PDB file of C-alpha atoms and ligand atoms in Angstrom:
ATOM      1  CA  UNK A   1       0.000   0.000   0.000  1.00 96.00           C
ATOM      2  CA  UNK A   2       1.291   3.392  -1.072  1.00 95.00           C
ATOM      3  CA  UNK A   3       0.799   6.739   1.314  1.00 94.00           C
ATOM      4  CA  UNK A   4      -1.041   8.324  -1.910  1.00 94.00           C
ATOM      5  CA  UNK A   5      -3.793   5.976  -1.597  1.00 95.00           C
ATOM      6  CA  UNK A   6      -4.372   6.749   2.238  1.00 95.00           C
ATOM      7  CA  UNK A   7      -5.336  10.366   1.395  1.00 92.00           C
ATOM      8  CA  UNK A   8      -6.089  12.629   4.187  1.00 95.00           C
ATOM      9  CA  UNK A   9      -5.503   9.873   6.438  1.00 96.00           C
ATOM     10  CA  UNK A  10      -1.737  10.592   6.549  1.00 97.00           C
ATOM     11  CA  UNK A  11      -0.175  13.932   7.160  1.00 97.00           C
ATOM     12  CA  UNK A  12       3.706  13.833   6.872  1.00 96.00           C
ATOM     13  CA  UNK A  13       5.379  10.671   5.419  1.00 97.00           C
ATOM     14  CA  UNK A  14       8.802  10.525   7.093  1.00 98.00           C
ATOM     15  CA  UNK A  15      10.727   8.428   5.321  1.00 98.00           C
ATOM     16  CA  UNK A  16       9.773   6.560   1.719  1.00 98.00           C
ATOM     17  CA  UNK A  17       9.924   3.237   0.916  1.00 97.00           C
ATOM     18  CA  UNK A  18      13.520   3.690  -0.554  1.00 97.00           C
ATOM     19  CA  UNK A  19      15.005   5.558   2.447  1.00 98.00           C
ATOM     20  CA  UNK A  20      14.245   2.492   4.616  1.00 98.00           C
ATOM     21  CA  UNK A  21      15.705  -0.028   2.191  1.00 97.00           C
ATOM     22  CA  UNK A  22      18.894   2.229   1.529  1.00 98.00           C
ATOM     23  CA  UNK A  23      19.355   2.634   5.553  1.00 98.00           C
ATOM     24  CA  UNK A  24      18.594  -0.475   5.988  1.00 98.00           C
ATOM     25  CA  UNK A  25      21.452  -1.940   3.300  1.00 98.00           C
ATOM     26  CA  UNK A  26      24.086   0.579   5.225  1.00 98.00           C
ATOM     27  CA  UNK A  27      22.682  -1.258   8.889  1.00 98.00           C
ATOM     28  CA  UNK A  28      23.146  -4.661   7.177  1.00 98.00           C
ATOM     29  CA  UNK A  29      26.723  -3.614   6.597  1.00 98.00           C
ATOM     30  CA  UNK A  30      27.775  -2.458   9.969  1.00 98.00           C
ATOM     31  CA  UNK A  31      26.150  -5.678  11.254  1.00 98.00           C
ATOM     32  CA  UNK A  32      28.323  -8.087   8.948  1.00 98.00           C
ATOM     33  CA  UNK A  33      31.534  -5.908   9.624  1.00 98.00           C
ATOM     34  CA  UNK A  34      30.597  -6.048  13.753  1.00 98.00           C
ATOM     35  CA  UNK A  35      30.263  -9.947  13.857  1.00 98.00           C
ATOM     36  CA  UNK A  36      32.061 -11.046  10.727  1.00 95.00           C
ATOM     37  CA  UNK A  37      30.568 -12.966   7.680  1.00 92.00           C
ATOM     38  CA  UNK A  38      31.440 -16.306   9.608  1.00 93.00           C
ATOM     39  CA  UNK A  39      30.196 -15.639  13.065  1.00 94.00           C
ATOM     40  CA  UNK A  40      26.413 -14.841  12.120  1.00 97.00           C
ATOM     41  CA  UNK A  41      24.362 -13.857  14.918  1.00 98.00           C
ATOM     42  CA  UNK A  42      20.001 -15.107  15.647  1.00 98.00           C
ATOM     43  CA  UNK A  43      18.316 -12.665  14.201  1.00 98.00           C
ATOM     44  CA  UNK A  44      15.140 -12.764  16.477  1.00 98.00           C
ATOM     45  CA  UNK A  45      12.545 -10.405  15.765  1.00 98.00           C
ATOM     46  CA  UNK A  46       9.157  -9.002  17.652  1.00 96.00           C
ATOM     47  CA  UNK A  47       5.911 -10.101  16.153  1.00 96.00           C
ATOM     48  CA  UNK A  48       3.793  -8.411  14.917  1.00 96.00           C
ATOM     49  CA  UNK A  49       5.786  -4.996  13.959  1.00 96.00           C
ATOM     50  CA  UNK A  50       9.111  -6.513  13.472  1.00 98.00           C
ATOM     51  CA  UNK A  51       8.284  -8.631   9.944  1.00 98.00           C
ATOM     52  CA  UNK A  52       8.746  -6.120   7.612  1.00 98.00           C
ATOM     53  CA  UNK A  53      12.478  -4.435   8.964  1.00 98.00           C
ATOM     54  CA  UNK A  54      13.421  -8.830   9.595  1.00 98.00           C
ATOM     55  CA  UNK A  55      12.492  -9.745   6.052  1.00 98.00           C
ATOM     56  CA  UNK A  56      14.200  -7.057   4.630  1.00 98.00           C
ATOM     57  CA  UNK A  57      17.444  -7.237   6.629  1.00 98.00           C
ATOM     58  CA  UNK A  58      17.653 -11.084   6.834  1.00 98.00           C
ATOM     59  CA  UNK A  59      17.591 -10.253   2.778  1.00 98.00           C
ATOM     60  CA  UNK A  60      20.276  -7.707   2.914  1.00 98.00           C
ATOM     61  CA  UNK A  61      22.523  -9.754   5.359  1.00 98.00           C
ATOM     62  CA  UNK A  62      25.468 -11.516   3.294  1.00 97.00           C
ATOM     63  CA  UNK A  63      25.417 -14.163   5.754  1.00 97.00           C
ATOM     64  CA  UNK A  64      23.102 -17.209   6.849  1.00 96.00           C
ATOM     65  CA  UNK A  65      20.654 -15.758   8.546  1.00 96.00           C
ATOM     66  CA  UNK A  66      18.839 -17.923  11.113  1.00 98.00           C
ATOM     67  CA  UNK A  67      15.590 -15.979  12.399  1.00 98.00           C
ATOM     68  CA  UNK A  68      13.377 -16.577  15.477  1.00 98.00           C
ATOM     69  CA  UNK A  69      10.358 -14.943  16.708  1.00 98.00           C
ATOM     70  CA  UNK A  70       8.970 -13.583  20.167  1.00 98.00           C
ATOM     71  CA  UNK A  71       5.505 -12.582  20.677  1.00 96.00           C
ATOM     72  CA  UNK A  72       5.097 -10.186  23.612  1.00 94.00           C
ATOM     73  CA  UNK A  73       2.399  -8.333  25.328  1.00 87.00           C
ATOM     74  CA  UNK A  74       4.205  -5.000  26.013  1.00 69.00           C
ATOM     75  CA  UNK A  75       1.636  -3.281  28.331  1.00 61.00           C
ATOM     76  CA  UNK A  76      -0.485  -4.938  31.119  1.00 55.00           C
ATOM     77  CA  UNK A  77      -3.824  -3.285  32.353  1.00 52.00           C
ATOM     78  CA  UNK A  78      -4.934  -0.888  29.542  1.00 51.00           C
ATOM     79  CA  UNK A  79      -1.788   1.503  29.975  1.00 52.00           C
ATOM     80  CA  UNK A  80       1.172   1.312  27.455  1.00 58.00           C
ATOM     81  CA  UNK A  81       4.163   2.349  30.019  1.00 60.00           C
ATOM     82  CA  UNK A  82       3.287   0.171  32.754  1.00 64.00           C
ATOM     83  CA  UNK A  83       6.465  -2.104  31.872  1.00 70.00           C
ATOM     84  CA  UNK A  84       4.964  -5.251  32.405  1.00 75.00           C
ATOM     85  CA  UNK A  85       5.631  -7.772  29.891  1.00 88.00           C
ATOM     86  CA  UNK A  86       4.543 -10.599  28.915  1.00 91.00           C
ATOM     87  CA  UNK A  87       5.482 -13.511  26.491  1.00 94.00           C
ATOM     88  CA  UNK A  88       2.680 -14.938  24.115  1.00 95.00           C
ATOM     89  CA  UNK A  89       5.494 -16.773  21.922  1.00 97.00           C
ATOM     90  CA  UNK A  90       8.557 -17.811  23.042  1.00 98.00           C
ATOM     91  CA  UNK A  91      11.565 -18.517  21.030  1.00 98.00           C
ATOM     92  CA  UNK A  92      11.702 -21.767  19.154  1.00 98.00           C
ATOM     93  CA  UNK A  93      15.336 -22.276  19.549  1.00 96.00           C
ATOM     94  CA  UNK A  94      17.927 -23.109  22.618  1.00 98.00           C
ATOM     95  CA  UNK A  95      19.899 -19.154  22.521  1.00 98.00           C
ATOM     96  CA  UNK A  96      22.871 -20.482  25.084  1.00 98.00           C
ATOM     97  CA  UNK A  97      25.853 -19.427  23.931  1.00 98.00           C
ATOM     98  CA  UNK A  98      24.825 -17.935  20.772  1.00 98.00           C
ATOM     99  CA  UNK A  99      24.912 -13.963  19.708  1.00 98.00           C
ATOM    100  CA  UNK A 100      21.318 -12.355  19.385  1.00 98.00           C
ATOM    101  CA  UNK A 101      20.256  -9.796  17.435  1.00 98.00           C
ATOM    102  CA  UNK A 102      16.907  -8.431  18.419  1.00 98.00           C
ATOM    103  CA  UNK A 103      15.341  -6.991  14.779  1.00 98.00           C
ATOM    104  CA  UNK A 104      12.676  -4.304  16.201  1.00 98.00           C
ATOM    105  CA  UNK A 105      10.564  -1.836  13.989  1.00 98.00           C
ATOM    106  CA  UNK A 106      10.557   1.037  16.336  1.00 97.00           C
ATOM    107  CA  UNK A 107      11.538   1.464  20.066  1.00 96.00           C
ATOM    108  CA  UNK A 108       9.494   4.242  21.998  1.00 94.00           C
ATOM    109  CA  UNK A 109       9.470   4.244  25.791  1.00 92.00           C
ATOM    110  CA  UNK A 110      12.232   1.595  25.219  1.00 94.00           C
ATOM    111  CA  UNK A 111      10.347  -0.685  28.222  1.00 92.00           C
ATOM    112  CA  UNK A 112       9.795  -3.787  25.911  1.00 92.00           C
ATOM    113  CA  UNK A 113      13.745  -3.781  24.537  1.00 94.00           C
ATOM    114  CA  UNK A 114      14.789  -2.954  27.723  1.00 94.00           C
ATOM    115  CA  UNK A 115      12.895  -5.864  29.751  1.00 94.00           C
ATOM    116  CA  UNK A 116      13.985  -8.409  26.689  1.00 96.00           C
ATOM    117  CA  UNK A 117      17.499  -7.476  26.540  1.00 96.00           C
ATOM    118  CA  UNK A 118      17.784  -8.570  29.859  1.00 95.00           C
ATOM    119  CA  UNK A 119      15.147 -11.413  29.396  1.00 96.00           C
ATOM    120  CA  UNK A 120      17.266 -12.901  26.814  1.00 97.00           C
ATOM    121  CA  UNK A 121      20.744 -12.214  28.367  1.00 97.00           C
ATOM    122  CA  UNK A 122      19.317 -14.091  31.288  1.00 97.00           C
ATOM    123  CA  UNK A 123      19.027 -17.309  29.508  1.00 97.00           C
ATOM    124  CA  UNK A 124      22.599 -17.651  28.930  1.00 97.00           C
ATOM    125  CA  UNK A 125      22.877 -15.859  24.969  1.00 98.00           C
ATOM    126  CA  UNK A 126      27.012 -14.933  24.671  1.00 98.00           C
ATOM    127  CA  UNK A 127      25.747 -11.530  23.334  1.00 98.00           C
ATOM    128  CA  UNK A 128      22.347  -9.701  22.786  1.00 98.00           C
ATOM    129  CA  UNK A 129      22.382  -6.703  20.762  1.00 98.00           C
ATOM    130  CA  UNK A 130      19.605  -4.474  19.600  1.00 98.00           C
ATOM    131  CA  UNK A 131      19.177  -3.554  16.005  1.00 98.00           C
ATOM    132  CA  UNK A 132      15.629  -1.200  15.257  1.00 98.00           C
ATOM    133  CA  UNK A 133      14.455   0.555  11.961  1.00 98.00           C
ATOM    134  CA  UNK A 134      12.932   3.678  14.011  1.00 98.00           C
ATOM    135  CA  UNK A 135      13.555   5.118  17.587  1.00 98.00           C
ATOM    136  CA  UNK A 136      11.550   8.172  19.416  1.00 97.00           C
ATOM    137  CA  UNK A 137      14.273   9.726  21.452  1.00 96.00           C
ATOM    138  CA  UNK A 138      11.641  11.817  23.194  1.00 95.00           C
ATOM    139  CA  UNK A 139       9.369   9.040  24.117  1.00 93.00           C
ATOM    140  CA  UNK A 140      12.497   6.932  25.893  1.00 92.00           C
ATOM    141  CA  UNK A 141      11.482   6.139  29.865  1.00 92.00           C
ATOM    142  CA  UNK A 142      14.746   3.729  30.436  1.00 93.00           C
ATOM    143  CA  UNK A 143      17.893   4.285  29.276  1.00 93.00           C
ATOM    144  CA  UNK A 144      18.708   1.380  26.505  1.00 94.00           C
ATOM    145  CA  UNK A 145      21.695   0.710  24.608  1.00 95.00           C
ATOM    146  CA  UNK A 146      21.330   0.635  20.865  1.00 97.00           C
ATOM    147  CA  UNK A 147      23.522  -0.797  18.830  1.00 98.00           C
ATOM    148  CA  UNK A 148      21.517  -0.041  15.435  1.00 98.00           C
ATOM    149  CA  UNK A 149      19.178   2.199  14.597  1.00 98.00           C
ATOM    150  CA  UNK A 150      17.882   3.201  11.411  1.00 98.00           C
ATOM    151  CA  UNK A 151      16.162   6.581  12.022  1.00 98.00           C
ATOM    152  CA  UNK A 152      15.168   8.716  15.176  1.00 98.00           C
ATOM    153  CA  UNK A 153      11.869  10.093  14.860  1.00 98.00           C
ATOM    154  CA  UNK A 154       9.472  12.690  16.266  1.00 97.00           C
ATOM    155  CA  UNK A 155       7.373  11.773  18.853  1.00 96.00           C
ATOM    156  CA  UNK A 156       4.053  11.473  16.845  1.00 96.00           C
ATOM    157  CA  UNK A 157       1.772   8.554  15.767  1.00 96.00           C
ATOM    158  CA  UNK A 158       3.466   6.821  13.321  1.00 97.00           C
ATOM    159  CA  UNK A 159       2.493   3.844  10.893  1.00 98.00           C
ATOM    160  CA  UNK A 160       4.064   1.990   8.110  1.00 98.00           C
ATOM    161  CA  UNK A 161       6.794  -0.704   7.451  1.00 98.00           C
ATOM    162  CA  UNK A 162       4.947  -2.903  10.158  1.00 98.00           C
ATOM    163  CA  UNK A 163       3.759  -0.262  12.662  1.00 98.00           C
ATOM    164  CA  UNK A 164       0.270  -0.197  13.054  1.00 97.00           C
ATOM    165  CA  UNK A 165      -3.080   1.838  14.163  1.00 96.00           C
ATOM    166  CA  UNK A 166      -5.498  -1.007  15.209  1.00 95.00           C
ATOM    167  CA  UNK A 167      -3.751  -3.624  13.026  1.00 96.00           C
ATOM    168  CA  UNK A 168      -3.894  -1.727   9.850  1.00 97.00           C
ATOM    169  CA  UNK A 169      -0.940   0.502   8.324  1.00 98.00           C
ATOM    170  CA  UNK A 170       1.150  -2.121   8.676  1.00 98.00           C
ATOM    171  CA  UNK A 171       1.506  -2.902   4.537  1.00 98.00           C
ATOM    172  CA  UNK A 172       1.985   1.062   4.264  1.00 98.00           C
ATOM    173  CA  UNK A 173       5.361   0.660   2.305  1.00 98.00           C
ATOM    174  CA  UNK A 174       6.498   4.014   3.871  1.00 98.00           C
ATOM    175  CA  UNK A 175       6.890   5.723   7.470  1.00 98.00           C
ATOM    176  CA  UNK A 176       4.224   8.311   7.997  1.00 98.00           C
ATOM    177  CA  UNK A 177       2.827  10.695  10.290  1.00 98.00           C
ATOM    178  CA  UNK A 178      -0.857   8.890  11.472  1.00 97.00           C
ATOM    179  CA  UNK A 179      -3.710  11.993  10.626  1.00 96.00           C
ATOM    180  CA  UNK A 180      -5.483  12.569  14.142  1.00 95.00           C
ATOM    181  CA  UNK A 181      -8.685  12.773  12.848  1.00 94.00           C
ATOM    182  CA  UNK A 182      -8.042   9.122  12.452  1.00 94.00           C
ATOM    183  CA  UNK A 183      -7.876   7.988  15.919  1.00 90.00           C
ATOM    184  CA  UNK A 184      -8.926  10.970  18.120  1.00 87.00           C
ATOM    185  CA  UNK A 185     -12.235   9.617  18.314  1.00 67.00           C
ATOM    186  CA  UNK A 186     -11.144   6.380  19.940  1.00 62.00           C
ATOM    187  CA  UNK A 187      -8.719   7.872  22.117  1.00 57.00           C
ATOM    188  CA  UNK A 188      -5.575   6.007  21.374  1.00 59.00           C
ATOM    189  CA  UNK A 189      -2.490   6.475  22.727  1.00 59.00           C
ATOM    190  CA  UNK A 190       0.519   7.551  20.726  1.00 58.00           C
ATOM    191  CA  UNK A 191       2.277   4.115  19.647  1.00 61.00           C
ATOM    192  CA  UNK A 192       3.197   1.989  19.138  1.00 47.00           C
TER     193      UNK A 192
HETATM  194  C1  LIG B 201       5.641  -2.100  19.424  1.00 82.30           C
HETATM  195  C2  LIG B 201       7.031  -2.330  18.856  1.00 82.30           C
HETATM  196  C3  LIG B 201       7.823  -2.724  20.063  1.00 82.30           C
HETATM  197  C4  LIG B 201       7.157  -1.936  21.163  1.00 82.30           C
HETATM  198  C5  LIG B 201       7.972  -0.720  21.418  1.00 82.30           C
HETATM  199  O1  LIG B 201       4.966  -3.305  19.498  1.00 82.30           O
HETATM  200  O2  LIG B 201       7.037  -3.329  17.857  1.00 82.30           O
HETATM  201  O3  LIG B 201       7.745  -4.105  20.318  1.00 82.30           O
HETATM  202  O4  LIG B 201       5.861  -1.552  20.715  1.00 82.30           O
HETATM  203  O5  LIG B 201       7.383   0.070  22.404  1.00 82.30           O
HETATM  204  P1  LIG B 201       8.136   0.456  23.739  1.00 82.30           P
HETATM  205  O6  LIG B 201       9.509   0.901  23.375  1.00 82.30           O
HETATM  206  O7  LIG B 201       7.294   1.575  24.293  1.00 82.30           O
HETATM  207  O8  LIG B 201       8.154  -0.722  24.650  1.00 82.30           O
HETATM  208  P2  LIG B 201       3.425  -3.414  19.878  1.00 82.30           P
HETATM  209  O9  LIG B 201       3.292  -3.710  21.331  1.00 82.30           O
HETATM  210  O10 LIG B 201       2.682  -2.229  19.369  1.00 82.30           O
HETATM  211  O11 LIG B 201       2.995  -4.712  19.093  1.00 82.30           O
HETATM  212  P3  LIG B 201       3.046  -5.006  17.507  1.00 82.30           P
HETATM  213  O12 LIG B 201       4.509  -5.129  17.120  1.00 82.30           O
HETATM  214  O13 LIG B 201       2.331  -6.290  17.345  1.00 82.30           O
HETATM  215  O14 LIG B 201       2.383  -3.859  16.800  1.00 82.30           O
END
């Protein structure tokens, strides 16, 4: 889906389709050049948002890439910075030993990196690294170390490239600015 056919529903796009996908190739190269084409980390990404930014990096990578998912439940009782976390879907795969590289679309109050990072380090991974298409510096509640990141943002309602408002958006090819009009009748938070 292209921001053109969204109309009015959009009001800034932030970055185009080809922005992410150039960004994205110079990200896949620091990543090869940090672990070396023979020591390929787990790429695991972050259902739901994280499938577009894994499918296009895993393709960019010049190295096996093995992927893995999490599903996770960022917020608990109706409010998004609570911090409580939750895992729907755990990892298929046994991480001991092995470097991690969490693939996330966008980190915002940084709570759900932040409580993974360690969730992950916990079960014995040799590294765990953080690599993320989009970032909200002005949204951050806990510091977090981040070892890629593809563009900071504004602190607005974004969708596109796998963010979502209500599920949909997510097939918007580009990053854009959400039109309030859209969800100021329901009261929505800012997301993600
Ligand atoms: C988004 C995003 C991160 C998280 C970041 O997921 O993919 O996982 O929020 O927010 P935080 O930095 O404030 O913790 P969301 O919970 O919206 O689920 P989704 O990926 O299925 O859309």
């Amino acid at each position: 889906m292209d921001a053109k056919q969204l109309g009015d529903e959009l009001t800034t796009v932030l970055h185009t389709e080809e922005e992410l996908r150039s960004r994205l190739a110079e990200m896949a190269r620091e990543i090869e050049r940090d672990y070396g084409l023979d020591r390929p980390p787990l790429l695991v990404g972050v259902l739901k948002g994280a499938v577009m930014v894994m499918a296009d990096l895993a393709r960019e990578l010049r190295f096996h890439a093995q992927m893995d998912w999490m599903a996770v439940s960022s917020y608990g009782a109706g409010t998004k910075s609570s911090g409580v976390v939750r895992i729907l879907k755990d990892l298929d795969s046994d991480i001991t030993d092995r470097d991690v590289l969490i693939v996330e679309d966008i980190i915002d109050s940084g709570l759900t990196l932040s409580w993974l990072k360690d969730n992950l380090q916990s079960r014995g991974a040799k590294s765990v690294k953080i690599c993320t298409m989009l970032r909200k510096p002005e949204a951050l509640k806990v510091v977090i170390d981040v070892d890629y990141v593809g563009y900071d943002i504004p602190n607005e309602f974004v969708v596109g490239y796998g963010l979502d408002y209500a599920e949909n958006y997510r097939n918007l090819r580009d990053v854009a600015v959400l039109a309030p009009h859209v969800y100021s009748d329901q009261g929505a938070e800012s997301n993600a």
